[in-house]
XYZ file of C-alpha atoms in Angstrom:
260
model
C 79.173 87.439 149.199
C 80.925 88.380 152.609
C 81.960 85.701 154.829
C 80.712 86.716 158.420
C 82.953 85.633 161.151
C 81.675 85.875 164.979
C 84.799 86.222 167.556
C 83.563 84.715 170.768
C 84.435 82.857 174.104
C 81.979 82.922 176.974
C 85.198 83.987 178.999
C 86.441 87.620 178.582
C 90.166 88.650 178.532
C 91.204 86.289 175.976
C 92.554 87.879 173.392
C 88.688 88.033 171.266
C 89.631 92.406 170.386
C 93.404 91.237 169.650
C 92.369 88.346 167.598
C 89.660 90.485 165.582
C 92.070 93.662 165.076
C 95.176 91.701 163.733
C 92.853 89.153 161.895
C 91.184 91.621 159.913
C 93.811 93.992 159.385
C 96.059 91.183 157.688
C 93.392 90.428 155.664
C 92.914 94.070 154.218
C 96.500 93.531 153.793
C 95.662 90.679 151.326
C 93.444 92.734 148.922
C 90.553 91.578 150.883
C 87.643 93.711 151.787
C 87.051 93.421 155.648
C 84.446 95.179 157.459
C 84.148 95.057 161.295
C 81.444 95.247 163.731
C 81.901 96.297 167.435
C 79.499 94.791 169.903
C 81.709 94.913 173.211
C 81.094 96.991 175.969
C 84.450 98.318 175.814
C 84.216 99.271 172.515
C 88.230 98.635 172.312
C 87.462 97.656 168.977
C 86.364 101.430 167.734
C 89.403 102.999 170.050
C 91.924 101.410 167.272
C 90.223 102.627 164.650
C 89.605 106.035 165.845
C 85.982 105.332 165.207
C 84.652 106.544 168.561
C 83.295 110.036 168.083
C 81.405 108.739 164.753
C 77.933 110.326 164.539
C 76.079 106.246 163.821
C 76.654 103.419 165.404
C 75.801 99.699 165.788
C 72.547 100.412 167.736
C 71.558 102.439 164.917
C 71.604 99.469 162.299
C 69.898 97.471 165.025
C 66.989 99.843 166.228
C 65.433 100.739 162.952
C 65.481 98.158 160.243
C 64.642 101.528 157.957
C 68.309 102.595 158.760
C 70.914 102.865 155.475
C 73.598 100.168 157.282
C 75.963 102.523 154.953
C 75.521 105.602 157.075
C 77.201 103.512 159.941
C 80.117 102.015 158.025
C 83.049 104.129 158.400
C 86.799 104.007 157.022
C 89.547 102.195 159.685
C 91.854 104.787 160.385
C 95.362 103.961 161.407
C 98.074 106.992 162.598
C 95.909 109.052 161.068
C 95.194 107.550 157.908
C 92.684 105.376 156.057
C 94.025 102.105 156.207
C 92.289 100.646 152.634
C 90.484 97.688 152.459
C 89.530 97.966 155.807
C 85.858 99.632 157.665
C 84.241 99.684 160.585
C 80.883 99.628 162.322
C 81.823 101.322 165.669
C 80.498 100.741 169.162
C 80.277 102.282 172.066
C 80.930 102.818 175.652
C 79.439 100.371 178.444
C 76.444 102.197 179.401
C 75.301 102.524 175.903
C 75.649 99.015 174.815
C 73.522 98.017 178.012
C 70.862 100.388 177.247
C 71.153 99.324 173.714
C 70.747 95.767 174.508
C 67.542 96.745 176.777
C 65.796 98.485 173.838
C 66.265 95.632 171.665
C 64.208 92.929 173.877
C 60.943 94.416 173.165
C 61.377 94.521 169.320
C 60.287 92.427 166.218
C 62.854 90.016 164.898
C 65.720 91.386 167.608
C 68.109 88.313 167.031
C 67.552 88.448 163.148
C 68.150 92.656 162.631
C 72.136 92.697 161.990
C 71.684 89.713 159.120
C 69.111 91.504 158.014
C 71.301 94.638 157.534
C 74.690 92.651 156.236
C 72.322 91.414 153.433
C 71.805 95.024 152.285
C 76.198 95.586 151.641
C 76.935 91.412 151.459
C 78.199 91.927 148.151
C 80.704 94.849 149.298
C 82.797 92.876 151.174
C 85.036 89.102 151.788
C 84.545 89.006 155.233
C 82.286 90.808 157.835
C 84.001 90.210 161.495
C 82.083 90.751 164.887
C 83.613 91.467 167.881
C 81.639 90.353 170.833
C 81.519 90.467 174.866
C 81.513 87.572 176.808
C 77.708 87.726 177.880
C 74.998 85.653 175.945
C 72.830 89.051 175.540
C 70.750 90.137 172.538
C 73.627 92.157 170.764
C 75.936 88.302 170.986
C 72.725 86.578 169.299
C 72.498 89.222 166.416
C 76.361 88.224 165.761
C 76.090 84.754 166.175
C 72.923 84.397 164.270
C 74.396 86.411 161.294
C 77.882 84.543 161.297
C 78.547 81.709 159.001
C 81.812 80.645 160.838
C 83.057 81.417 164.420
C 86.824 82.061 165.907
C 87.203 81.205 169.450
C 90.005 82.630 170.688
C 90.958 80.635 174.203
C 94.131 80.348 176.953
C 94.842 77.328 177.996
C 92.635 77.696 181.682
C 89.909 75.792 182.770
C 87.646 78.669 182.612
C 88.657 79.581 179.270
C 88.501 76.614 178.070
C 84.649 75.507 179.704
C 84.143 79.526 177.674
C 84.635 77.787 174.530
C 81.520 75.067 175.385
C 79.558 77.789 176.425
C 80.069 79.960 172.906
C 78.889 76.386 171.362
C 75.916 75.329 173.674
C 74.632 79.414 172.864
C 75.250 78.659 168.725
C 73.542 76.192 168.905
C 70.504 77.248 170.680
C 70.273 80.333 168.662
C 70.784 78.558 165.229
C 68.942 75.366 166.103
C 72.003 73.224 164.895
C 73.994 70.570 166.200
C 77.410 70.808 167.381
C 79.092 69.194 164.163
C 77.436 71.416 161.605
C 79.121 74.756 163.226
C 82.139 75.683 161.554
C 84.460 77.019 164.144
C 87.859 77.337 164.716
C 89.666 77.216 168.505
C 92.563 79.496 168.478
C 95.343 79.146 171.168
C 96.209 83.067 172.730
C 98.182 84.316 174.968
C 99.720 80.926 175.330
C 102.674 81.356 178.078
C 105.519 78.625 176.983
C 107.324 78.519 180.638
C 103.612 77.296 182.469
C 104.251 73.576 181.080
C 101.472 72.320 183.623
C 98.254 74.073 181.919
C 100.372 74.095 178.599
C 100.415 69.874 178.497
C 96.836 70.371 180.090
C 95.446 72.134 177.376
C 97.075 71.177 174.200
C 95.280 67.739 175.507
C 91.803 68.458 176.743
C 92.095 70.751 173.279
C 93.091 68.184 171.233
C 90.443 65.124 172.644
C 87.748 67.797 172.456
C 88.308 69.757 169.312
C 90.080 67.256 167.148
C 89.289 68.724 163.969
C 88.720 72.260 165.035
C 91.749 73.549 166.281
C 93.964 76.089 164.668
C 97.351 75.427 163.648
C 98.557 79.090 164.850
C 99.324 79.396 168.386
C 99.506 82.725 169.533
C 102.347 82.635 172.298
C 102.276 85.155 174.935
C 104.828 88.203 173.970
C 105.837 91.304 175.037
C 104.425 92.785 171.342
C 101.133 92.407 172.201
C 101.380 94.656 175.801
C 103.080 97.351 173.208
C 100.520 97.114 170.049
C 97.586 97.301 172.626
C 99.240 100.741 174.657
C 99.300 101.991 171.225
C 95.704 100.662 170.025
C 97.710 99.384 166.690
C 97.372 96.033 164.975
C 100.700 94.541 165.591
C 102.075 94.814 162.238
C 101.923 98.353 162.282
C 103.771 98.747 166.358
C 105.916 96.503 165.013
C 106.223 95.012 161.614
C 109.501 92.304 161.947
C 107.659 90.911 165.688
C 106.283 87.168 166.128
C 103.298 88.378 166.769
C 102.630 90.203 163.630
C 103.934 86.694 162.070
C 101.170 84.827 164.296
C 98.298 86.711 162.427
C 100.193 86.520 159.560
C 99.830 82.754 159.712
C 95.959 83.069 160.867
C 94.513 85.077 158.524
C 96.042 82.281 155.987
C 94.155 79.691 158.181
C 91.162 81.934 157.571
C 91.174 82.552 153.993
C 92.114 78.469 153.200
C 88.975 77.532 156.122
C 86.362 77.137 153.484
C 83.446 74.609 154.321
């Protein structure tokens, strides 16, 4: 049975596409059978994986619960290869995903449809990942109410930080649960070493707040990352010897020992 893991913060720009790309790829990398799911608007997810020009997509797994989820589940490919162990549910661009997300409000069970779907290929995989925007629309609840754990990727701003809250005040609305029964895990990204204020800022508000949730990967800011996304390549494939690759590296152990 798949493990489904929802990427959020209520903030966008930090690091949620990154953290989902170079988290699941290290994971196929393990043996382990990793299928992602592209709800953003900018569909950057689906640009790495060349999935863009597929014929299916997300919205159709969503609009008709009649729908074969497996039509829509397509091969990663990486430099022009499938990259095993790894698939994708692709997005698409902006205007699609809005009108998407307006066709869903007026049907039956609209929050419930993707888990409804996963349950049909559960067995198929170890983990399903979401990637999500950083709106609290109808596509976000379908992740969040299908997920069984949750990766909040987060700099250390005051914005990005009040994002994290805002992911767990919407989990908990849509799940009808209580903070301390959501297993999540805060991730530090794009962490810049030389800003020591909001550094010492928010390795403390972090750890009063999170005590028990935090990750212990950072991901530092680095000059990899700016490379790896020009490319649209997980890091270990732009470059295989960079920290960065050894951040996810480090993660997707996290991941696989973050059992409840």
């Amino acid at each position: 049975m798949a493990r489904i893991i929802c990427v959020a913060n209520g903030k966008g720009g930090v690091n949620k596409t990154t953290t989902t790309v170079n988290l699941g790829y290290e994971l196929a990398k393990k043996g382990f059978r990793v299928l992602f799911v592209d709800f953003d608007s900018q569909s950057d997810l689906s640009k790495y994986f060349t999935a863009m020009d597929s014929e299916f997509y997300i919205g159709d797994v969503l609009l008709d619960h009649k729908f074969d989820i497996q039509k829509a589940i397509y091969p990663a490919i990486i430099k022009g290869d499938e990259m095993p162990n790894l698939f994708i549910i692709p997005g698409r661009t902006r205007d699609v995903m809005t009108k998407l997300d307006m066709d869903m409000v007026s049907l039956q069970r609209r929050e419930q449809r993707l888990e409804m779907q996963l349950k049909k290929v559960a067995d198929d995989y170890d983990f399903v990942i979401c990637d999500t925007p950083p709106t609290a629309n109808t596509l976000v609840m379908n992740a969040v109410n299908a997920a069984d754990e949750f990766i909040i990727p987060t700099e250390f701003k005051s914005n990005s930080l009040d994002g994290i809250d805002t992911v767990l005040d919407h989990i908990q609305e849509v799940k009808f649960c209580e903070e301390d029964e959501i297993n999540f895990l805060v991730v530090p990204s794009k962490i810049d070493k030389r800003a020591k204020k909001s550094l010492s800022y928010g390795i403390e508000y972090c750890a009063e707040r999170f005590p028990d949730n935090m990750a212990k990967t950072t991901i530092w800011q680095r000059t990899d990352f700016t490379d790896a996304e020009f490319r649209s390549l997980p890091c270990s494939v732009a470059n295989p010897a960079s920290e960065a690759a050894m951040y996810y590296k480090n993660l997707a152990n996290e991941v696989i020992n973050n059992v409840a």
